[in-house]
Backbone as JSON, one array per atom type, in Angstrom:
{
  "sequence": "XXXXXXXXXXXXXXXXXXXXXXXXXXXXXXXXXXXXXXXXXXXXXXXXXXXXXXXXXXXXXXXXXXXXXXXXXXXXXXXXXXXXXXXXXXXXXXXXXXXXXXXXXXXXXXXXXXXXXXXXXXXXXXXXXXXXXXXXXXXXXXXXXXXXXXXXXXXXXXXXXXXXXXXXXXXXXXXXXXXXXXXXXXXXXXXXXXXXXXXXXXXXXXXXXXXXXXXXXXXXXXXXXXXXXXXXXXXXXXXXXXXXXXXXXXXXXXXXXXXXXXXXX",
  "N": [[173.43, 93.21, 125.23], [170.66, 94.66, 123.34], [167.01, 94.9, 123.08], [165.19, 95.74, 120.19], [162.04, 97.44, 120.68], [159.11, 98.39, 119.62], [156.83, 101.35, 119.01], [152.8, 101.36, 119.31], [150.28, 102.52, 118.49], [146.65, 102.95, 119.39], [143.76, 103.0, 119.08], [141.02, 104.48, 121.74], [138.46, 104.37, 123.71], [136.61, 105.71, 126.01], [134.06, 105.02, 128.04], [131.74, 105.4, 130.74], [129.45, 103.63, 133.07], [127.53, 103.85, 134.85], [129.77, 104.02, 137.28], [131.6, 101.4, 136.81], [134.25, 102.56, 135.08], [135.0, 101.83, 131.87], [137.25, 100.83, 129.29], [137.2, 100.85, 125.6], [138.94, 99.12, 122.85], [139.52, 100.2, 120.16], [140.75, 99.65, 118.06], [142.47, 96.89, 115.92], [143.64, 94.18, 117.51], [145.7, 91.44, 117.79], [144.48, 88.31, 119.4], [146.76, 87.48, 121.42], [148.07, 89.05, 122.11], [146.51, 90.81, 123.75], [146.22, 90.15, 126.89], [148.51, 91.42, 127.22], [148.66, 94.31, 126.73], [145.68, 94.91, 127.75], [146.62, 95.42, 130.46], [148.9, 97.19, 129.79], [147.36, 99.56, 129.38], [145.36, 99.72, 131.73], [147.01, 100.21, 133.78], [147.54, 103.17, 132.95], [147.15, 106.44, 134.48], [145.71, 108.78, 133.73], [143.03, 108.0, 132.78], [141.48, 106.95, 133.98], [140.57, 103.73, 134.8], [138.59, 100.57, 135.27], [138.61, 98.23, 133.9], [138.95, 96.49, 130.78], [138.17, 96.3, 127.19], [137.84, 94.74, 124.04], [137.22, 95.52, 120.52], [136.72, 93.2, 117.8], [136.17, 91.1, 115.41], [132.88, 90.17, 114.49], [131.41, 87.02, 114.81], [128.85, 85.61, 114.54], [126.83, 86.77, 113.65], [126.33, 89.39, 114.61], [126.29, 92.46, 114.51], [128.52, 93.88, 115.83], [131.52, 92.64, 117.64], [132.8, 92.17, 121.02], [135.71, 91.59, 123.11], [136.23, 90.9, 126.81], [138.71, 91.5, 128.56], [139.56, 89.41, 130.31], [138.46, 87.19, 129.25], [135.76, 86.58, 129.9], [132.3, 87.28, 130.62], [130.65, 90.31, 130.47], [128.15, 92.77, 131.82], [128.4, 95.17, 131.81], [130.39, 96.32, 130.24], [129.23, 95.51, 128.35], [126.57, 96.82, 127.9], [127.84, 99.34, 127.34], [129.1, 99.13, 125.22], [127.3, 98.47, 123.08], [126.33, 100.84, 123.38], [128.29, 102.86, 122.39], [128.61, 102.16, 120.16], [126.02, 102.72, 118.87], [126.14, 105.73, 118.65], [128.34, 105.86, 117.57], [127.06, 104.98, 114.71], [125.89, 107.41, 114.22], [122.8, 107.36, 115.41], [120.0, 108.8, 116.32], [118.65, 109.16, 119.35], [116.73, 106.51, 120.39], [117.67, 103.07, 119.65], [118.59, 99.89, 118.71], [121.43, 97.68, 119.47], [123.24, 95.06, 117.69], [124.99, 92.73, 119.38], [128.08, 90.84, 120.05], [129.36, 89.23, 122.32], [132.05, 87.87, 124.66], [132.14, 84.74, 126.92], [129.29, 84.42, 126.28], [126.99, 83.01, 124.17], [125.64, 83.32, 121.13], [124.07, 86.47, 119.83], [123.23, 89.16, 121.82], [121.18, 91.47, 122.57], [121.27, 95.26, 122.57], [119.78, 97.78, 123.93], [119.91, 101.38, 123.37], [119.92, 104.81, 124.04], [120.54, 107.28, 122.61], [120.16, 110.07, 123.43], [119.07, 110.11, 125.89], [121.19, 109.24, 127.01], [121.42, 106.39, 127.85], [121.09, 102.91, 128.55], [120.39, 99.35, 128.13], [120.54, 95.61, 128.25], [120.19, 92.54, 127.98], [120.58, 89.29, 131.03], [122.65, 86.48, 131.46], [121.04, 84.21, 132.55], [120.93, 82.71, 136.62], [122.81, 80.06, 137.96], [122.46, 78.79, 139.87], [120.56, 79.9, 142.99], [121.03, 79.76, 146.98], [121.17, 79.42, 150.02], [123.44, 80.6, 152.0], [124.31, 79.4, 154.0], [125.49, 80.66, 156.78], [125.76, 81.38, 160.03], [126.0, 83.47, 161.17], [125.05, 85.82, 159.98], [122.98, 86.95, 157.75], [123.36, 85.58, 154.35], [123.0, 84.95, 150.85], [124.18, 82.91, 148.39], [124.9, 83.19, 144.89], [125.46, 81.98, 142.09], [126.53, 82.42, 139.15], [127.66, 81.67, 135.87], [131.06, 81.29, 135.61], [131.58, 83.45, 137.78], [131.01, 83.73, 141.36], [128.33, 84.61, 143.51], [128.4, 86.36, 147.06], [125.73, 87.55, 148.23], [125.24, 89.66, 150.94], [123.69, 90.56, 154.0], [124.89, 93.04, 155.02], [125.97, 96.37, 155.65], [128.0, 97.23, 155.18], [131.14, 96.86, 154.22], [133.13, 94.23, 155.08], [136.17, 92.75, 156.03], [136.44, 90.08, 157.2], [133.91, 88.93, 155.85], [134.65, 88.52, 153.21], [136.95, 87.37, 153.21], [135.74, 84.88, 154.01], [133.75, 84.32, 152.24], [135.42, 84.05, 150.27], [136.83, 81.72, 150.39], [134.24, 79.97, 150.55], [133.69, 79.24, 148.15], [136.33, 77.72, 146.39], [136.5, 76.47, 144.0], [135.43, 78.34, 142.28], [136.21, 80.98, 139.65], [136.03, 83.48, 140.17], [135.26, 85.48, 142.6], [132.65, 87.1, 144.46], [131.97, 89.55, 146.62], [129.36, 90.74, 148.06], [127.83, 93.4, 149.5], [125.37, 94.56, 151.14], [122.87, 97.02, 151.94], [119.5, 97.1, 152.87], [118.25, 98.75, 153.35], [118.15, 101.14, 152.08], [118.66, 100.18, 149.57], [121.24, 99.53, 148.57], [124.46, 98.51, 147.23], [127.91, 97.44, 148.43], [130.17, 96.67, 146.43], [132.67, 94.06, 146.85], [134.56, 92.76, 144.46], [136.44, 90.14, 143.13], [136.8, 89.65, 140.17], [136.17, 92.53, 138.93], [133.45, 93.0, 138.26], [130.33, 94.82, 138.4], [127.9, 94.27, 137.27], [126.68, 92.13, 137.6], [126.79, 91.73, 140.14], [124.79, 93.01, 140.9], [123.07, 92.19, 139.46], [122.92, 89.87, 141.36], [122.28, 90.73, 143.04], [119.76, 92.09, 142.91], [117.69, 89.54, 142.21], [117.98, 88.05, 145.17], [116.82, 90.1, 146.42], [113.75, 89.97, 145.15], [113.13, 87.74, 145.88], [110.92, 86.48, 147.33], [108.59, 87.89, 145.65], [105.76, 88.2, 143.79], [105.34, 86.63, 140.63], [106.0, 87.71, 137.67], [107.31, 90.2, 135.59], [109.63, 92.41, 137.54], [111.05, 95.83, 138.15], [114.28, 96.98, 139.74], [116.17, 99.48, 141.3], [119.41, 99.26, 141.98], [121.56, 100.42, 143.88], [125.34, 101.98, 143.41], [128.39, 102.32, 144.21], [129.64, 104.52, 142.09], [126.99, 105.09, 141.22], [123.64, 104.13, 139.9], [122.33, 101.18, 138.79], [119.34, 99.68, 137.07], [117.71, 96.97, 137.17], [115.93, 94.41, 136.09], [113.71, 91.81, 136.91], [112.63, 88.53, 136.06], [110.34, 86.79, 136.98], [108.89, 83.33, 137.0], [106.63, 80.73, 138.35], [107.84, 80.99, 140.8], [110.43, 80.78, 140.15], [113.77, 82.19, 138.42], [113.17, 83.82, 135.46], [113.88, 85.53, 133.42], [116.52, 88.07, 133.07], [117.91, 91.34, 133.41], [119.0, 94.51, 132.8], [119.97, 97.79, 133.04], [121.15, 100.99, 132.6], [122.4, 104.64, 132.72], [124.97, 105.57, 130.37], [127.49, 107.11, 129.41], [129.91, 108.42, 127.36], [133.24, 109.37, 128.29], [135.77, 110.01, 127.11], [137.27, 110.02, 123.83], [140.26, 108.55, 122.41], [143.08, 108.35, 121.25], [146.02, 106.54, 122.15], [149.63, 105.72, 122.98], [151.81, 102.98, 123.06], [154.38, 100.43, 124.15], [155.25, 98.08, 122.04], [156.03, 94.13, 121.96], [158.97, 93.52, 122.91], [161.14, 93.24, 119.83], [163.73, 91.56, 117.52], [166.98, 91.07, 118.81], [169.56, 93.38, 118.79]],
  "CA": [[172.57, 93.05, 124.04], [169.6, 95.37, 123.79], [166.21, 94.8, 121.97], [164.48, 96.58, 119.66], [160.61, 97.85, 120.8], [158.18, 99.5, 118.71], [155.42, 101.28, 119.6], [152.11, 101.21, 118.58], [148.9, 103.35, 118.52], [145.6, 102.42, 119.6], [141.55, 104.12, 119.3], [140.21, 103.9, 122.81], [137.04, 104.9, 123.58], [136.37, 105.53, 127.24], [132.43, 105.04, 128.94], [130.91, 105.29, 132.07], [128.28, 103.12, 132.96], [127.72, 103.86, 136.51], [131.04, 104.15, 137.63], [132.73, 100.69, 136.47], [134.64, 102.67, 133.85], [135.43, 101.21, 130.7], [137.65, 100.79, 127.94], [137.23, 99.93, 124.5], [140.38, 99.31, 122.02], [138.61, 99.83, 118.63], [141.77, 99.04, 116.94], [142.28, 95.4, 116.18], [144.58, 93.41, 118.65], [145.72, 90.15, 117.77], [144.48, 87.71, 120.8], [147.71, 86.76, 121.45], [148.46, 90.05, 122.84], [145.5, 91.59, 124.35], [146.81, 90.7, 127.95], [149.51, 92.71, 127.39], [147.56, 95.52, 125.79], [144.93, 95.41, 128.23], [147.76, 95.57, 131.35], [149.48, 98.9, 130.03], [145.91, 100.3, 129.32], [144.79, 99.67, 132.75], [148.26, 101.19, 134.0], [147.32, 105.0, 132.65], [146.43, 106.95, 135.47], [144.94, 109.45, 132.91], [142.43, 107.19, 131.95], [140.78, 106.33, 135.51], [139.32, 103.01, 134.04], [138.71, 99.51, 135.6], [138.56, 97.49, 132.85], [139.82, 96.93, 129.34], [137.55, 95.62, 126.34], [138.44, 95.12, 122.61], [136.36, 95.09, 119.54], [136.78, 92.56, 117.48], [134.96, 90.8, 114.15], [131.41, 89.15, 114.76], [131.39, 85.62, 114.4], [127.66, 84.75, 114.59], [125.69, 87.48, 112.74], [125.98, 90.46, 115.27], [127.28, 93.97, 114.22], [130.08, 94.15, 117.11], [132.02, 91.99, 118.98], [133.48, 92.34, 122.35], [136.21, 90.26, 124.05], [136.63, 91.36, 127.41], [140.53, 90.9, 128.56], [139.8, 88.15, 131.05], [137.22, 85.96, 128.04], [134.66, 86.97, 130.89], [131.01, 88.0, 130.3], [130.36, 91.88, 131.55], [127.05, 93.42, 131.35], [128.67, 96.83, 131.94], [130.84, 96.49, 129.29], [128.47, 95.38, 126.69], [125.76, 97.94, 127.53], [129.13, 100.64, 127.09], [130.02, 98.33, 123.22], [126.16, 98.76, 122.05], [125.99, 102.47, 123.48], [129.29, 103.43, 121.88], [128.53, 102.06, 118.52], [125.2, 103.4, 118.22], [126.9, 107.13, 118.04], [128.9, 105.5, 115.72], [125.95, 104.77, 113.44], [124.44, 108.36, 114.09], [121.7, 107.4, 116.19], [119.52, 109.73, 117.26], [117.56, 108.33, 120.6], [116.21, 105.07, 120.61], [118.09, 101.8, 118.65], [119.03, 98.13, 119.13], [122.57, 97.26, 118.42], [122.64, 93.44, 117.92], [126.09, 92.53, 119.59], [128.42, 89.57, 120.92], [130.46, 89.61, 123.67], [132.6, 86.63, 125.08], [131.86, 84.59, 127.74], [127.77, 84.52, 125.59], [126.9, 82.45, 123.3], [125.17, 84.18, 120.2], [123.99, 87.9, 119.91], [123.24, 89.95, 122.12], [120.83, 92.64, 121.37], [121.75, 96.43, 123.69], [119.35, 98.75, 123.47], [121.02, 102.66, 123.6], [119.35, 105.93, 123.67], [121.55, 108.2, 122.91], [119.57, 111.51, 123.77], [119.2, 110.12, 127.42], [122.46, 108.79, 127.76], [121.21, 104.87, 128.38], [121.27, 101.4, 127.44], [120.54, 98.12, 128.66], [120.68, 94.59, 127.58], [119.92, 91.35, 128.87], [121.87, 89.12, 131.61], [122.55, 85.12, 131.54], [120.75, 83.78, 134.71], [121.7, 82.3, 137.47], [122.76, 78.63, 137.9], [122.03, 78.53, 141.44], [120.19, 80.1, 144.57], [121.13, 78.77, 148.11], [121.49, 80.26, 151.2], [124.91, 80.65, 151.73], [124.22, 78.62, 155.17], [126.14, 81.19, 157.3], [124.82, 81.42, 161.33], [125.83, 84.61, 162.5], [124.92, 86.86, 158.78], [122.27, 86.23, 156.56], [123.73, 85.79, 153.23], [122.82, 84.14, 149.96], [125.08, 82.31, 147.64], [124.27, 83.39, 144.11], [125.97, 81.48, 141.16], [126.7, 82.09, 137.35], [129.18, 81.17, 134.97], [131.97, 82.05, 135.64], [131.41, 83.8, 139.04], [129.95, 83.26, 142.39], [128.9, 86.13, 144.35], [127.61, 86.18, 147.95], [124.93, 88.69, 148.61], [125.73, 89.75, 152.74], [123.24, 91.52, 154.53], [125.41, 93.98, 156.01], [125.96, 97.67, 154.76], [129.14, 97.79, 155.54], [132.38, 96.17, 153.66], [133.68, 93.17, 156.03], [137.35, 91.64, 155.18], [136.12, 88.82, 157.72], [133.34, 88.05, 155.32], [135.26, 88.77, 152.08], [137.82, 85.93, 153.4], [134.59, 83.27, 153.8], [133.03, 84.39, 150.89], [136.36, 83.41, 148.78], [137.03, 80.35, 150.94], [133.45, 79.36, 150.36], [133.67, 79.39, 146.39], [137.37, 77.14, 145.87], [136.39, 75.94, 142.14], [135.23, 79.35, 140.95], [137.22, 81.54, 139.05], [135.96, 84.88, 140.22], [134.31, 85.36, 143.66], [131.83, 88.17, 144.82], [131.5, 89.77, 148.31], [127.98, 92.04, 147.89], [127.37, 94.06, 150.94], [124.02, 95.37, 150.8], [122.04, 98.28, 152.86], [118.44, 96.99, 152.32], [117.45, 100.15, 154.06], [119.04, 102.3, 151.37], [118.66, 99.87, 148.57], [122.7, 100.37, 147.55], [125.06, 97.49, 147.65], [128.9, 98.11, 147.99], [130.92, 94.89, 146.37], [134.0, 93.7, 147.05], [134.82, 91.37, 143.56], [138.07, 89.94, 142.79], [136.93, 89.87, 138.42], [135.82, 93.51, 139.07], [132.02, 93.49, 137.17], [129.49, 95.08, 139.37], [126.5, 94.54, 137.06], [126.46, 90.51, 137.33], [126.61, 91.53, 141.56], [123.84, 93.6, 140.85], [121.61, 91.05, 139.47], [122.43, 88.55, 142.16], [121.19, 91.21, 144.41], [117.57, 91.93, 142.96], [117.58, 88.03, 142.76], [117.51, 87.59, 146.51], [115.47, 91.1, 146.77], [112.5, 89.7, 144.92], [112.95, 86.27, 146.27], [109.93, 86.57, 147.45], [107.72, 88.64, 144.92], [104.91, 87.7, 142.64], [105.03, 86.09, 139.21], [105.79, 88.79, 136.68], [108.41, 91.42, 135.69], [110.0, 93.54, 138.54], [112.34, 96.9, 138.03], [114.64, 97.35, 141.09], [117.27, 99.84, 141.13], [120.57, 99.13, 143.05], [123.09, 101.81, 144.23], [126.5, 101.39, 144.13], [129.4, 104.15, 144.7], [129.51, 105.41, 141.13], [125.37, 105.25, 140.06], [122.93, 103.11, 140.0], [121.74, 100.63, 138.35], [117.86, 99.43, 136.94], [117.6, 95.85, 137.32], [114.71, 93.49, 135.79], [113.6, 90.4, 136.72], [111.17, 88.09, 135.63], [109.6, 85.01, 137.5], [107.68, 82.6, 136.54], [106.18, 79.91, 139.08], [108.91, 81.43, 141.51], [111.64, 80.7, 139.58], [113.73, 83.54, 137.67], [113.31, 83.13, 133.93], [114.54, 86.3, 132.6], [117.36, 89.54, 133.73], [118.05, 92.68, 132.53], [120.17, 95.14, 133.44], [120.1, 99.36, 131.99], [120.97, 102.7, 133.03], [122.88, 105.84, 132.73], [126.13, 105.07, 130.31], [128.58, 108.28, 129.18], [131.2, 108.39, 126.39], [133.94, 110.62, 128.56], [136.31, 110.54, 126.21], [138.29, 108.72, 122.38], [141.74, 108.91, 122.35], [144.93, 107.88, 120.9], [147.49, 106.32, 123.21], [150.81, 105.28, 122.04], [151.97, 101.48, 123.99], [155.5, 99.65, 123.59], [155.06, 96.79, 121.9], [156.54, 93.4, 122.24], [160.34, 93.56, 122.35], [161.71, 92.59, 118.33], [164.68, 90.73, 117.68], [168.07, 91.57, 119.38], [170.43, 94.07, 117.78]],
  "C": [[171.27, 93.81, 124.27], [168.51, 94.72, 122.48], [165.45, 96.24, 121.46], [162.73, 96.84, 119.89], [159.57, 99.26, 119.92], [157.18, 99.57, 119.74], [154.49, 101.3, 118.82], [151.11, 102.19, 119.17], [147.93, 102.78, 118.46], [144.73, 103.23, 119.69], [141.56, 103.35, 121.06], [139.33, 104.64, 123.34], [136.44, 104.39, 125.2], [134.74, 105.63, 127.79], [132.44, 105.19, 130.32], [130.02, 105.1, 132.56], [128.03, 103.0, 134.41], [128.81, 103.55, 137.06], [132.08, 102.72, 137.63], [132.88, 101.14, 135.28], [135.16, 101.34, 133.28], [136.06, 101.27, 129.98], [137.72, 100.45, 127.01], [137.95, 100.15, 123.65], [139.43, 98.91, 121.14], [139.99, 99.27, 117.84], [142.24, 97.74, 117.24], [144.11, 94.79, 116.72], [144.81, 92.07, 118.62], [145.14, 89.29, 119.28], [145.28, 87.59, 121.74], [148.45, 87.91, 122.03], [147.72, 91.4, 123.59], [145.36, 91.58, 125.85], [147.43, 91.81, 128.76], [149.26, 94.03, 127.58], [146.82, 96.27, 126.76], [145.74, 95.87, 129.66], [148.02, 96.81, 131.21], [148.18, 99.65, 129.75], [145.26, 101.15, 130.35], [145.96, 100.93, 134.17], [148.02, 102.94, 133.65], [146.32, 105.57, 133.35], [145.65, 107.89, 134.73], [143.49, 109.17, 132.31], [141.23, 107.14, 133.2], [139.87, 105.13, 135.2], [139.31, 102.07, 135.07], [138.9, 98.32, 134.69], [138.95, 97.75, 131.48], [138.62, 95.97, 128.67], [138.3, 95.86, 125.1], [137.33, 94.74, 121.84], [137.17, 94.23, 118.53], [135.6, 91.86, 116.49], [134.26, 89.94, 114.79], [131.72, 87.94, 114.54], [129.98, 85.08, 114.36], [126.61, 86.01, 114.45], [125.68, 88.85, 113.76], [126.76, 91.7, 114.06], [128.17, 94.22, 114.6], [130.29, 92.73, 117.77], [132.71, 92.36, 119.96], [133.99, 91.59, 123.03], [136.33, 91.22, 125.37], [138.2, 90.92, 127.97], [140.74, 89.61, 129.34], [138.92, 86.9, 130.11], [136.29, 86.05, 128.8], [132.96, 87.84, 130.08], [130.74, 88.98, 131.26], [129.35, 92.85, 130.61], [127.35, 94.48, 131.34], [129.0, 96.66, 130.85], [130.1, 96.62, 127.96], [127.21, 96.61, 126.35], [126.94, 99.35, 126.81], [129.33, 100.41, 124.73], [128.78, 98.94, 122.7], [126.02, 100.67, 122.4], [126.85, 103.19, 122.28], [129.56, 103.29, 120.24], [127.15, 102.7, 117.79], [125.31, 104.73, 118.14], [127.43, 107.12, 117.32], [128.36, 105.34, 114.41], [125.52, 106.32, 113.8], [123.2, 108.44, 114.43], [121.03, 108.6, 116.55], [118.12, 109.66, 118.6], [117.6, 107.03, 120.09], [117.11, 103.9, 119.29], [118.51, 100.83, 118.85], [120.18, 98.31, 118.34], [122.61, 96.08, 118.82], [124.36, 93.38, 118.22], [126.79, 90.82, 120.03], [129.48, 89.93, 121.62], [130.93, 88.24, 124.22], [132.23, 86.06, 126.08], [129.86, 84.17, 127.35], [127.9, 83.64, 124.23], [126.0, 83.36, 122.26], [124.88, 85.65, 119.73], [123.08, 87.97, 120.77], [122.21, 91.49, 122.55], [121.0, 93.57, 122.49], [120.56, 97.34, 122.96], [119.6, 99.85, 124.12], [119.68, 103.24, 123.38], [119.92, 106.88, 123.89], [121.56, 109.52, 123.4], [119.87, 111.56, 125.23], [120.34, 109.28, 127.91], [122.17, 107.28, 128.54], [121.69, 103.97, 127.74], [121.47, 100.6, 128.35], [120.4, 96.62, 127.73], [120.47, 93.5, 128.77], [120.94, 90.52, 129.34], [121.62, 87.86, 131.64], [121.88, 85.17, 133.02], [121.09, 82.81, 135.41], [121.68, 81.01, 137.48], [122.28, 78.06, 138.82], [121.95, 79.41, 142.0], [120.09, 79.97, 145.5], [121.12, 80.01, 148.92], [122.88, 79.62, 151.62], [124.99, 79.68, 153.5], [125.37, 79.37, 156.22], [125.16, 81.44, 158.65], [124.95, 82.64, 161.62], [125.5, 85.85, 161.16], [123.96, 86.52, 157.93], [122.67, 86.58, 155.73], [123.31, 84.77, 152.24], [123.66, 84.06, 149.05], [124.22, 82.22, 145.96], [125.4, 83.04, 142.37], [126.21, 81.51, 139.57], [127.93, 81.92, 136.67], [130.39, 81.95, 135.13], [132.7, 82.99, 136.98], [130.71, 83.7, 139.51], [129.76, 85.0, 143.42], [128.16, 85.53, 145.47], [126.83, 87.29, 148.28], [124.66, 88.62, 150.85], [124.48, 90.64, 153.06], [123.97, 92.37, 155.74], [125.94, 95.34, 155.55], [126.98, 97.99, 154.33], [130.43, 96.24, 155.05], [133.13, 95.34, 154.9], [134.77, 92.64, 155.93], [137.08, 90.23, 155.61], [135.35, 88.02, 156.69], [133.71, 87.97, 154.12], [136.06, 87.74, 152.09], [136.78, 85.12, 153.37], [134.01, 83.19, 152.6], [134.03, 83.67, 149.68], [136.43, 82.06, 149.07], [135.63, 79.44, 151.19], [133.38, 78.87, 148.78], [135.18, 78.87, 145.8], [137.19, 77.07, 144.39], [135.98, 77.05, 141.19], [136.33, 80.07, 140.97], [137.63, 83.16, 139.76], [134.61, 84.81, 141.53], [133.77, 86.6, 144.16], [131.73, 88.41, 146.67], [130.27, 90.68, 148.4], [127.34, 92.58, 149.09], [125.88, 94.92, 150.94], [123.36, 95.24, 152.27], [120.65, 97.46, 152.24], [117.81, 98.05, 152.8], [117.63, 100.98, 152.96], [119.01, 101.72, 149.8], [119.92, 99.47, 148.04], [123.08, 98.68, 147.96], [126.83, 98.39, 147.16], [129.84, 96.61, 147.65], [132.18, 95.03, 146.13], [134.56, 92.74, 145.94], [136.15, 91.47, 142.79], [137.94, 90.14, 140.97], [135.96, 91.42, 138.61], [134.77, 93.95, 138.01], [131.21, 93.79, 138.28], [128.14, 94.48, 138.93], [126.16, 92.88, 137.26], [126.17, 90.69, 139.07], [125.04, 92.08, 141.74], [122.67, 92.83, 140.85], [121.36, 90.37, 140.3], [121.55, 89.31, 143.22], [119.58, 91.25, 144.34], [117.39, 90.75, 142.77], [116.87, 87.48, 143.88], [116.56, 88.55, 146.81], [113.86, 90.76, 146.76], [112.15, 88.39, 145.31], [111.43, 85.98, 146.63], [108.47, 87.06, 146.65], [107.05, 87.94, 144.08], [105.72, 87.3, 141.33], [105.38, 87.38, 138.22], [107.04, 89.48, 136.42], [108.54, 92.71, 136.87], [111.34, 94.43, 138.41], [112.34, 97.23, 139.48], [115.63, 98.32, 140.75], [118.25, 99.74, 142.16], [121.46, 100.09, 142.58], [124.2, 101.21, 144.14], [127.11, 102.51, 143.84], [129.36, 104.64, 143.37], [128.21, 105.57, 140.4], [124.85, 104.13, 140.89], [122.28, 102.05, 138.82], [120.14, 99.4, 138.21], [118.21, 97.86, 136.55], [116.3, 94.88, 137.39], [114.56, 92.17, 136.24], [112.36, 89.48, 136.87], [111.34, 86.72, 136.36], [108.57, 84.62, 137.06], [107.88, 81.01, 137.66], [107.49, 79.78, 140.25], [110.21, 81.7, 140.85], [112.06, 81.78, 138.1], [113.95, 83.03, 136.02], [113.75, 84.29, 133.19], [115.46, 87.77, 133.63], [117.22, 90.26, 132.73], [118.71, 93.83, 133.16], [120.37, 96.75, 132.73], [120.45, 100.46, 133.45], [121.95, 103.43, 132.48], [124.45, 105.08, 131.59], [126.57, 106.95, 129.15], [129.67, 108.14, 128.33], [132.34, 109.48, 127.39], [135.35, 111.29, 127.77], [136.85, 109.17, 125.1], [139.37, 109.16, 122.39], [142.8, 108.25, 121.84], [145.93, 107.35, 121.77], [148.26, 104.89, 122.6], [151.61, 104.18, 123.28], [153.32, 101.28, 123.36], [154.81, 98.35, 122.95], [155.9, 95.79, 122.38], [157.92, 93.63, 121.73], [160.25, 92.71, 120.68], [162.79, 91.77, 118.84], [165.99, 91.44, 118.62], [169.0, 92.1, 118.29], [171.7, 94.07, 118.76]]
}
């Protein structure tokens, strides 16, 4: 008995926001098969992406929405959604696109400039700051919804501490290993829900742990760019993120997917 499979055609609209590429499926994707979707997506070596996003209708007054494929909140992604739609409006430099993205409660707002190839937007903050209570590494244990990351002081990618780091974090979903050069600024992360810019933050987090009262821009390295990283304290404690730099349209394209087997013929 064989089934019948259609295929289907999809917009996708590739970024580069310091090297966690992106993908965004402008064409609409029932929920109910955006696993799937995002799976053979991720599959096209042509593509070189890490991730899959879909647009999807606003629900709470933005202009765009954005699910990402895991229901996850990703600051890459969303700076990539507001960049990629303000070319779509005809921007020319500077504009706020008011967005939502899953994993966030309300909008959003990204601000793009399309001349200099940017855009940042703001990042939920953290639930918790500990010291990851480790004797032979100083590392800090840096917590938000959804994922935990550990910020390592060591330059260099560890599997030893990549195993403690997961087997420290049982109940989360998505666990971080953040290896960071403080000589060099860079961090290289090891994360099982593959978002860099949420590792990013935890890093200028522990960076400024120490720093005055006020707004501080850090930039962190990582293998494809860098990224500019804000953060605001007030009476030590961090009361606002932020998160911008460099993001790239490299290409829109057409690609043709099986769909879900039909009935049996």
């Amino acid at each position: 008995m064989q089934t019948l499979q259609q295929k289907r055609e999809y917009t996708v609209a590739v970024l580069d926001p310091a090297g966690n590429v992106t993908a965004i499926v402008c064409s609409d994707v029932p929920a109910a098969e955006r696993a799937r979707v995002a799976a053979q997506i991720l599959r096209l070596p042509e593509l070189g992406i890490e991730q899959v996003a879909f647009l999807t209708a606003p629900r709470s007054g933005g202009e765009i929405r954005l699910e990402m494929m895991g229901g996850e909140f990703c600051g890459n992604a969303l700076r990539c959604a507001g960049f990629y739609q303000a070319l779509r409006n005809g921007a020319q430099g500077k504009s706020c696109v008011f967005a939502e993205i899953s994993g966030a409660d309300g909008v959003q707002p990204v601000m793009a400039d399309t001349a200099e190839g940017t855009a940042s937007t703001v990042m939920p903050l953290p639930l918790s700051v500990q010291p990851a209570g480790w004797t032979d590494v100083q590392a800090a244990r840096v917590t938000f919804a959804g994922i935990t990351h550990f910020v390592i002081d060591c330059a260099q990618p560890d599997e030893t501490l990549v195993q403690r780091a997961i087997a420290a974090a049982p109940e989360t979903s998505a666990v971080g290993a953040i290896f960071l050069d403080r000589t060099c600024g860079s961090i290289k992360p090891v994360v099982f829900l593959r978002e860099t810019a949420s590792g990013s933050v935890a890093t200028a987090v522990v960076l400024t742990a120490d720093f005055a009262d006020g707004i501080t821009e850090i930039g962190i390295g990582q293998p494809g760019g860098t990224l500019e990283v804000g953060v605001q304290r007030t009476d030590g404690a961090v009361t606002g993120l932020s998160i911008g730099g460099a993001v790239r349209l490299t290409q829109t394209l057409t690609v043709t997917l099986p769909g879900p087997a039909d009935a049996p013929c």
